[in-house]
Tab-separated table of C-alpha atoms in Angstrom:
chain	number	residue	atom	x	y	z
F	139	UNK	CA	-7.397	12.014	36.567
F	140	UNK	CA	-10.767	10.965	36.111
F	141	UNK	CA	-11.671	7.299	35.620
F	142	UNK	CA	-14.473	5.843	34.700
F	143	UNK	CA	-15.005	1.668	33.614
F	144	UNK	CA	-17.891	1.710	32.143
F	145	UNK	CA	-19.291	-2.007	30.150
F	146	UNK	CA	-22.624	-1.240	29.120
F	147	UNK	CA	-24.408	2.114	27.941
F	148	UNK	CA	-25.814	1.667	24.770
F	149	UNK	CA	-28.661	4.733	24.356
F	150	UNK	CA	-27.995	6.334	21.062
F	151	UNK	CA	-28.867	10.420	21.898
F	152	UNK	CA	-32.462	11.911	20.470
F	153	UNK	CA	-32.896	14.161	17.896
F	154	UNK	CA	-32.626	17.216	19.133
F	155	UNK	CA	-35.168	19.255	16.987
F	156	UNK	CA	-35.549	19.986	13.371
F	157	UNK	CA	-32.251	20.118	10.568
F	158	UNK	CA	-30.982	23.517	10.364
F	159	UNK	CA	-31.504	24.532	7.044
F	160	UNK	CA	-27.932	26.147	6.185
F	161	UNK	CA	-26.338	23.044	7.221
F	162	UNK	CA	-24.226	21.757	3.832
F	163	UNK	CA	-20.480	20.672	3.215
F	164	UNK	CA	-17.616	21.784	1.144
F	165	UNK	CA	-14.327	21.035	0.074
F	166	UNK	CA	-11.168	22.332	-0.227
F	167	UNK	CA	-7.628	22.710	-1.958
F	168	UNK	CA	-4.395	24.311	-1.138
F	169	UNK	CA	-0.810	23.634	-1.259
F	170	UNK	CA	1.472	23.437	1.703
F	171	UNK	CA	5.224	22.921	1.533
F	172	UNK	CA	4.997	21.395	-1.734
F	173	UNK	CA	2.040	18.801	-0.978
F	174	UNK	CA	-1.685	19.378	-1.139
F	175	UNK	CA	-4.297	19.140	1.408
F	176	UNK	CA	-7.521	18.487	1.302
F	177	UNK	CA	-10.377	19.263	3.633
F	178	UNK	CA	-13.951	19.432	4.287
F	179	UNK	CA	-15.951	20.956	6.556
F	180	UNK	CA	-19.521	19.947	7.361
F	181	UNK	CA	-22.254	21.520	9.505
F	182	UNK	CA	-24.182	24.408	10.451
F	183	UNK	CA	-22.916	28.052	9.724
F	184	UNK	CA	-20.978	29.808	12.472
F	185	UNK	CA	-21.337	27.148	14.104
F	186	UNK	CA	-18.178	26.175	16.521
F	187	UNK	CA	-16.012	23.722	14.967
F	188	UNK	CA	-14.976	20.310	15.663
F	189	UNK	CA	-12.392	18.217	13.856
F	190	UNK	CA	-12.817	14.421	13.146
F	191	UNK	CA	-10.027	12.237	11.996
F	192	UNK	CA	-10.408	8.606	11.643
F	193	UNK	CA	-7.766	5.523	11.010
F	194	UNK	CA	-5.356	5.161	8.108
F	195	UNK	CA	-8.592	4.513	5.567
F	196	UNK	CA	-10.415	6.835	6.578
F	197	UNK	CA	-10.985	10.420	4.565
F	198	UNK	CA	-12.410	14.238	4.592
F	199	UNK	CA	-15.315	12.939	3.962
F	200	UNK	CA	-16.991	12.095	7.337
F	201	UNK	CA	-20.373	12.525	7.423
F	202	UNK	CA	-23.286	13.183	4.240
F	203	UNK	CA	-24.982	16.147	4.391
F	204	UNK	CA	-28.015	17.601	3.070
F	205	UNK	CA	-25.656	19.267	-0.502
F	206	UNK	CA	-24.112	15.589	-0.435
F	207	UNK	CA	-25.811	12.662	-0.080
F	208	UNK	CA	-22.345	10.294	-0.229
F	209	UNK	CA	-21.955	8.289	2.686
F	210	UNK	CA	-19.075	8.981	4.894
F	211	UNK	CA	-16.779	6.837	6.952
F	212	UNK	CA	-18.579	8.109	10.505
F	213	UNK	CA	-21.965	8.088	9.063
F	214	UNK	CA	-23.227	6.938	11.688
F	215	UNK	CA	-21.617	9.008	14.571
F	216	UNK	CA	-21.865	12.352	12.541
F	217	UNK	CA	-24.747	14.100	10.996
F	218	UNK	CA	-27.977	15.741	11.952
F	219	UNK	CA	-29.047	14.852	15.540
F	220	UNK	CA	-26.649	12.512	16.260
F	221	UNK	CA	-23.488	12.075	18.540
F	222	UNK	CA	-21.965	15.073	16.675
F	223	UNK	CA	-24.670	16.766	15.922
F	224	UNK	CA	-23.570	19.185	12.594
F	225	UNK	CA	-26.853	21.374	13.181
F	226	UNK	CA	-24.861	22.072	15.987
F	227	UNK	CA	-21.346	22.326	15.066
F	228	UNK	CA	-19.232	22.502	11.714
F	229	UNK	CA	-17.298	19.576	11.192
F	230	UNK	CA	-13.640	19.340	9.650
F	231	UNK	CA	-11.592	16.492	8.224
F	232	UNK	CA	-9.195	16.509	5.919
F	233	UNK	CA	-7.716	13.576	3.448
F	234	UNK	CA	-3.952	12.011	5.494
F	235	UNK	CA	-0.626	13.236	4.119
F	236	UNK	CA	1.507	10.313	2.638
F	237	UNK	CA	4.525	10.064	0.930
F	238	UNK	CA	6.826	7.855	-1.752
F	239	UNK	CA	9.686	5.543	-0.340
F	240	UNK	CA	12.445	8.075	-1.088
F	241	UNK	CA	10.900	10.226	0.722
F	242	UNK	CA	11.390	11.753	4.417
F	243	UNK	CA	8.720	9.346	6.134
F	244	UNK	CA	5.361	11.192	7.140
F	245	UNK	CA	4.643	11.764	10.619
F	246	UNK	CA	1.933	12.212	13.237
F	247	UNK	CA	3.360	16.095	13.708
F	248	UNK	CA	3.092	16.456	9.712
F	249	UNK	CA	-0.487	15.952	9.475
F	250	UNK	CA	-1.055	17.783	13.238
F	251	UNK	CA	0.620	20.694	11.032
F	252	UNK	CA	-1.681	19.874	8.014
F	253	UNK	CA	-4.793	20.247	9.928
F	254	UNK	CA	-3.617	23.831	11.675
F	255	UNK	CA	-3.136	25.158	8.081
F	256	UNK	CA	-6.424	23.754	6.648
F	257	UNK	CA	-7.748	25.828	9.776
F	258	UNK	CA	-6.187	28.686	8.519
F	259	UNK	CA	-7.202	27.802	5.418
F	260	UNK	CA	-10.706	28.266	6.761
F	261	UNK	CA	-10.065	30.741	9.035
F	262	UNK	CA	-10.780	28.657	12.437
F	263	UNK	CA	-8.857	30.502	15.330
F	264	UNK	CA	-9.523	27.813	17.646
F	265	UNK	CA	-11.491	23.923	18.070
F	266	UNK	CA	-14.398	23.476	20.124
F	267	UNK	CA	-13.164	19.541	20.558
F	268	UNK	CA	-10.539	17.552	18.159
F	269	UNK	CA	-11.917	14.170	18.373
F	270	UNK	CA	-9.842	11.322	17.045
F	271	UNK	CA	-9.797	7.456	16.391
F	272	UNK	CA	-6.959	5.241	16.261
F	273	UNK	CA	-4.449	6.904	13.725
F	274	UNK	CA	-6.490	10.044	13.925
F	275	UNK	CA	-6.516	9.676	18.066
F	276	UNK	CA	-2.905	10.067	17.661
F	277	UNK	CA	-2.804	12.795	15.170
F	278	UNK	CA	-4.986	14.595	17.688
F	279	UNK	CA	-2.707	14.115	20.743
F	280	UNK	CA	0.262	15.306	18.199
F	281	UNK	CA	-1.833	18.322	17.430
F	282	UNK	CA	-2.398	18.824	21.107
F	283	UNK	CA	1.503	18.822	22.549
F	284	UNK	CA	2.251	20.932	19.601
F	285	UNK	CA	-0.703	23.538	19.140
F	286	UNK	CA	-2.398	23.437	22.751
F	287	UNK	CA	-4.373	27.193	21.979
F	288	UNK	CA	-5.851	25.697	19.113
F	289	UNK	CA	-8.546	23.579	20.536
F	290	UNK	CA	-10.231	23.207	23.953
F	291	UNK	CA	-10.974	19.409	24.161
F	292	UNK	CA	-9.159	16.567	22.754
F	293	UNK	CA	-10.742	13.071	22.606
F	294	UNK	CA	-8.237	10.081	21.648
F	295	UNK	CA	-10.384	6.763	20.961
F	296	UNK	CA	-8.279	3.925	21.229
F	297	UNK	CA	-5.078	5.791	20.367
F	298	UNK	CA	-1.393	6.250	22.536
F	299	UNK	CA	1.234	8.452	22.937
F	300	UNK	CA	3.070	5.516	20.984
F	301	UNK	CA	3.114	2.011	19.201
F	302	UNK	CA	2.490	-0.192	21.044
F	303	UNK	CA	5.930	-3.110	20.281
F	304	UNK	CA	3.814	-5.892	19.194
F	305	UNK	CA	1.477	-3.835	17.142
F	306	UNK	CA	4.938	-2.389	15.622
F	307	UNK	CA	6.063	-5.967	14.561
F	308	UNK	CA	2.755	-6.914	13.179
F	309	UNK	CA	2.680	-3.348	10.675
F	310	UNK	CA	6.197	-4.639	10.019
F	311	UNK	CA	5.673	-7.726	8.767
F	312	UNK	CA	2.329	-6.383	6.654
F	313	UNK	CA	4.813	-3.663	5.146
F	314	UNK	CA	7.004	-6.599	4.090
F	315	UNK	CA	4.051	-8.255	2.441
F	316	UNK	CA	3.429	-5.220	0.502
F	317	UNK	CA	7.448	-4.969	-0.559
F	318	UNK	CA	7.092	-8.462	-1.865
F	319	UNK	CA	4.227	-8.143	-3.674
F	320	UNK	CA	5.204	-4.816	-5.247
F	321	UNK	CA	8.313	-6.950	-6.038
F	322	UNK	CA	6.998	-9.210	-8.290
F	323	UNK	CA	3.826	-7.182	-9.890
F	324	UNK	CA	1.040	-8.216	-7.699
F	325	UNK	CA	0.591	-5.247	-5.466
F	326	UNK	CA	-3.027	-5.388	-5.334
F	327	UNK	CA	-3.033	-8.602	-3.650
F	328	UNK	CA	-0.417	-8.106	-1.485
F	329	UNK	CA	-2.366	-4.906	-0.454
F	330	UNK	CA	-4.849	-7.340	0.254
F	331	UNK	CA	-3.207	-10.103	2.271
F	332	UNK	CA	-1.974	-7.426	4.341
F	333	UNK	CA	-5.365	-5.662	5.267
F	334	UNK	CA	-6.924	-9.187	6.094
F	335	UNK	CA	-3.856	-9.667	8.583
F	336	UNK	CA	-4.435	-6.124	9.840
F	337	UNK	CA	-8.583	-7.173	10.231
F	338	UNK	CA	-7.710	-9.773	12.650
F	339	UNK	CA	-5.486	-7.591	14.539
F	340	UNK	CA	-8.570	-4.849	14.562
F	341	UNK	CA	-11.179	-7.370	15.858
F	342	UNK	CA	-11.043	-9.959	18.668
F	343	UNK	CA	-11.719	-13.893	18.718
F	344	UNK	CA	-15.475	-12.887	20.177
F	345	UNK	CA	-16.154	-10.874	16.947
F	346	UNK	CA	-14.867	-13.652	14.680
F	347	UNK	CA	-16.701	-16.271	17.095
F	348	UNK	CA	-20.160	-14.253	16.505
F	349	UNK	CA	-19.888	-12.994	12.915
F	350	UNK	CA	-18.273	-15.819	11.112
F	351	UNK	CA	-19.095	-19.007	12.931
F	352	UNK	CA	-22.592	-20.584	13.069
F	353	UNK	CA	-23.709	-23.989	13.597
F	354	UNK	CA	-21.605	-25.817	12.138
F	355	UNK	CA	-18.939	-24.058	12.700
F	356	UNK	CA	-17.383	-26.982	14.579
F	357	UNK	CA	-16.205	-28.163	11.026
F	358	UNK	CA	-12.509	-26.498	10.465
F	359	UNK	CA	-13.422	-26.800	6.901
F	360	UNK	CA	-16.355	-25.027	6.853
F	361	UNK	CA	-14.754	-22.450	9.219
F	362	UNK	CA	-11.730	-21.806	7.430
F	363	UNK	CA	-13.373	-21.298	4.599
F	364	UNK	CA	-16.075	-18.793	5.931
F	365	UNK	CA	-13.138	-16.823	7.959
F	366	UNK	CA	-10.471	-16.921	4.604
F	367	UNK	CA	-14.031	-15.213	2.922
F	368	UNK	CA	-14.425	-12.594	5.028
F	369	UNK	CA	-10.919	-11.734	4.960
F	370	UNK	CA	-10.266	-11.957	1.338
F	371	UNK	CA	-13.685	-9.737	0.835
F	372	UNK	CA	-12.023	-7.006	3.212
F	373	UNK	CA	-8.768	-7.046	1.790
F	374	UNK	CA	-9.800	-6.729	-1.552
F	375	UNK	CA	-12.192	-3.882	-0.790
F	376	UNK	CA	-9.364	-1.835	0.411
F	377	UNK	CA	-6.377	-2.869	-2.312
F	378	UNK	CA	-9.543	-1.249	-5.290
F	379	UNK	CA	-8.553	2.156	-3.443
F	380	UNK	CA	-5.069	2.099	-2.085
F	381	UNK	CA	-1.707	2.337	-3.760
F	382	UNK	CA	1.535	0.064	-1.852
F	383	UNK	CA	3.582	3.811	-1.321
F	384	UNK	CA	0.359	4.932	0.426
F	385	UNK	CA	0.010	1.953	2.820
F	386	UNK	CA	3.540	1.559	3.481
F	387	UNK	CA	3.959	5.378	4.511
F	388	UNK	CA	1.187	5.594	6.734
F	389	UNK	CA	1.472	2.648	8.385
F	390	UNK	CA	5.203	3.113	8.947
F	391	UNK	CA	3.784	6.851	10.467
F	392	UNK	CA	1.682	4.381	13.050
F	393	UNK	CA	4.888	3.017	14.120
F	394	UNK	CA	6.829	6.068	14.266
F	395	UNK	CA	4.326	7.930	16.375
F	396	UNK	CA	5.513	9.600	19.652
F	397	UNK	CA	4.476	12.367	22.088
F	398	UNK	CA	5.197	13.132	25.486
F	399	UNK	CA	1.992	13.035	27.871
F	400	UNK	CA	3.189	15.974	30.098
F	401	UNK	CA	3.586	18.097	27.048
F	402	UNK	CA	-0.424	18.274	26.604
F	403	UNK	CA	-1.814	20.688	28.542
F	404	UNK	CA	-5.015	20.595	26.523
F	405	UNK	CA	-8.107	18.827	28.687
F	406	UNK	CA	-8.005	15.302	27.265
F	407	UNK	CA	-10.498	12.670	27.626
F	408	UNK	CA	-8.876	9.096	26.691
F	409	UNK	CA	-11.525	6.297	25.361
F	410	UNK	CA	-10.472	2.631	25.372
F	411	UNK	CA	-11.537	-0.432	23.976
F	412	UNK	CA	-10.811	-3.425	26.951
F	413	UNK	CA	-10.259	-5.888	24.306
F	414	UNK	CA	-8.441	-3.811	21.979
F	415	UNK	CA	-5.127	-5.616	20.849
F	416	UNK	CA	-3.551	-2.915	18.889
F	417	UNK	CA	-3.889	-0.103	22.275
F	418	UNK	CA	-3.881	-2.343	25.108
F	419	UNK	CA	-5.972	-0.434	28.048
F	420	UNK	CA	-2.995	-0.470	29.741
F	421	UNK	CA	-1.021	2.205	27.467
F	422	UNK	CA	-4.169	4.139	27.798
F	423	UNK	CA	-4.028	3.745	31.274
F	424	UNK	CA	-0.660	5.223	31.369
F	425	UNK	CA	-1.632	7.731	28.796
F	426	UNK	CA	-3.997	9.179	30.993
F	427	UNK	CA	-1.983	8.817	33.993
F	428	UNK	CA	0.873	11.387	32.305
F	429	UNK	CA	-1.096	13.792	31.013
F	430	UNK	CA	0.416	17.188	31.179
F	431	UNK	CA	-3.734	19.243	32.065
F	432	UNK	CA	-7.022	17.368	32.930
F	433	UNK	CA	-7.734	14.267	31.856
F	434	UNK	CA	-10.356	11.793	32.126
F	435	UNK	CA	-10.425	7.928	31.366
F	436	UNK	CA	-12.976	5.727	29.841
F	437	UNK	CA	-13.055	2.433	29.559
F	438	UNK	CA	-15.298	0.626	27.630
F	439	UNK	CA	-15.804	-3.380	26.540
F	440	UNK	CA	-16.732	-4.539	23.303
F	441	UNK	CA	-15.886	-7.698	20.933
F	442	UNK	CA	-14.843	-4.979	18.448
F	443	UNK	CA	-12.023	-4.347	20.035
F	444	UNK	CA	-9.988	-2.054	18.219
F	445	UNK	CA	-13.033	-1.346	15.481
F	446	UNK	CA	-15.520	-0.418	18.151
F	447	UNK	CA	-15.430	3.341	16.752
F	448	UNK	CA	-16.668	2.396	13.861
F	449	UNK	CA	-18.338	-1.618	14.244
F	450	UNK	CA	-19.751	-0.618	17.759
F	451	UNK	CA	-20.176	2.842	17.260
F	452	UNK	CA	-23.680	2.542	19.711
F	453	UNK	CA	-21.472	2.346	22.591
F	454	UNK	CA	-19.036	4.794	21.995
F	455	UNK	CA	-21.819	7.752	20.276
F	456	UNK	CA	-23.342	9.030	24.052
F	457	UNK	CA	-20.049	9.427	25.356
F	458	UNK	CA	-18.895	11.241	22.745
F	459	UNK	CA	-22.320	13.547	22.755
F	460	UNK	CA	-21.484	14.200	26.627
F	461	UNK	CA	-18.212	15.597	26.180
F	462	UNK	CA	-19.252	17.749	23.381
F	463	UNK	CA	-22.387	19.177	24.951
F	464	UNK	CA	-20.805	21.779	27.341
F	465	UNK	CA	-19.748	23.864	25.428
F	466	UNK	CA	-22.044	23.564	22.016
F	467	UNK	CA	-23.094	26.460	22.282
F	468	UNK	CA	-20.256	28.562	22.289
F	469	UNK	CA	-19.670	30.725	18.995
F	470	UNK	CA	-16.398	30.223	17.708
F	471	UNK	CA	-16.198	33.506	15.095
């Protein structure tokens, strides 16, 4: 195993030439088992292919592209010229599997399985690189121990082979909030109470210390009421979009996550966050420790703890650009 601390790199990688002009994105549709998938792929034609999957919130929709200007949740990671570059390669995400209460719970392995078939769907023998981020980090080590000829690099950001138990009792007790809240016809802000506990769970004191203090932030008043804010503003972002059965199932699928290191074979580069409270470094110490093929540790620092992929992204982009860049070139018909 390869290790490597690393606290400060923050170079965000040149453009690398002009846009390819048949770079555009498109989505897709198709039923599996009795629930539908959804997927979009984004980049350059014949290009090779590299999935992205993000955290519980995040969607299919990754990156804009030149056919679709919407901004994406990795906008800016993925795109032209950047960390993954899509004149470069073809991007794929697709939209989380989730399921109602009476249902069989929805696991990592489901959407692992999801992701092969929107492959086949698209008729992708075989990744370049599946690069994932928290809930998606895991999905990609599931994908991994269960599919290892289907890609040739995994990268986990701030993802495990499992919950960690206190980040298990927190989703617990946010799950509960929901319950009540659907209980008594006020699941929108229970939706929301529970995404500004999860925020402080994502961030560190640092962040909150930087962002939401100031001056006179000595006054608990003043500070309580700028914190409670930015909270409340966070949480009721996310409850406009989400339903209570959606939360509930894939956060309980955070908690029920669990693969064996030595069953992945696949070359595996593990990225973690130093002050990241939900993956402490040390289960991604031990992650990297049992891998079952090559592997390769990074650890980074940032007072975005478990957000960095997304709130620090400058950090996290040139590593990510490294790992992809031996084999960009390789056609992947």
């Amino acid at each position: 195993m390869t290790v490597h601390t690393l606290i400060e790199r923050n170079e965000v990688p040149a453009t690398q030439g002009p846009a390819a002009p048949s770079v555009r994105s498109s989505s897709h549709t198709f039923e599996l088992d009795g629930e539908t998938v959804c997927y979009e792929i984004n980049g350059a034609e014949r290009a090779p292919v590299v999935a992205v999957l993000g955290g519980i919130s995040a969607s299919r929709h990754v990156a804009s592209s030149p056919n679709d200007s919407r901004q994406g949740w990795w906008e800016n990671v993925v795109g032209i010229a950047r960390a993954i570059d899509t004149t470069r390669v073809r991007v794929i995400s697709l939209d989380y599997l989730s399921r109602s209460s009476g249902s069989a719970p929805v696991t990592t392995d489901d959407q692992a399985r999801a992701l092969v078939a929107a492959l086949d769907h698209a008729r992708v023998d075989r990744l370049q690189a599946v690069v994932g981020a928290s809930y998606g980090g895991m999905v990609a080590l599931a994908f991994a121990a269960a599919f290892p000829t289907r890609a040739e690099r995994v990268i986990a950001i701030s993802a495990a082979h499992e919950s960690d138990p206190m980040s298990t009792a927190l989703r617990h007790l946010q799950r509960r909030v929901v319950e009540l809240g659907s209980s008594l016809g006020r699941d929108r802000d229970a939706l929301s109470i529970a995404r500004g506990i999860a925020i402080t769970s994502y961030l560190t004191p640092a962040y909150f210390e930087d962002q939401i203090h100031s001056e006179d932030g000595r006054d608990a008043r003043t500070a309580e009421d700028r914190i409670g804010h930015y909270l409340r503003v966070r949480g009721e972002q996310f409850a406009e979009s989400w339903t209570s059965e959606r939360y509930s199932s894939l956060s309980l699928s955070l908690d029920l996550h669990s693969v064996q290191p030595e069953q992945i074979v696949v070359p595996t580069t593990v990225i973690a966050i130093t002050s990241d409270r939900l993956v402490p470094v040390a289960q991604a110490r031990d992650l990297a420790c049992r891998l079952g093929g090559p592997s390769q540790l990074i650890e980074l620092d940032s007072s975005c703890g478990h957000d960095a992929f997304l709130d620090d992204w400058r950090r996290l982009a040139p590593f990510i650009n490294e790992l992809l860049r031996p084999t960009e070139e390789t056609s992947h018909e």
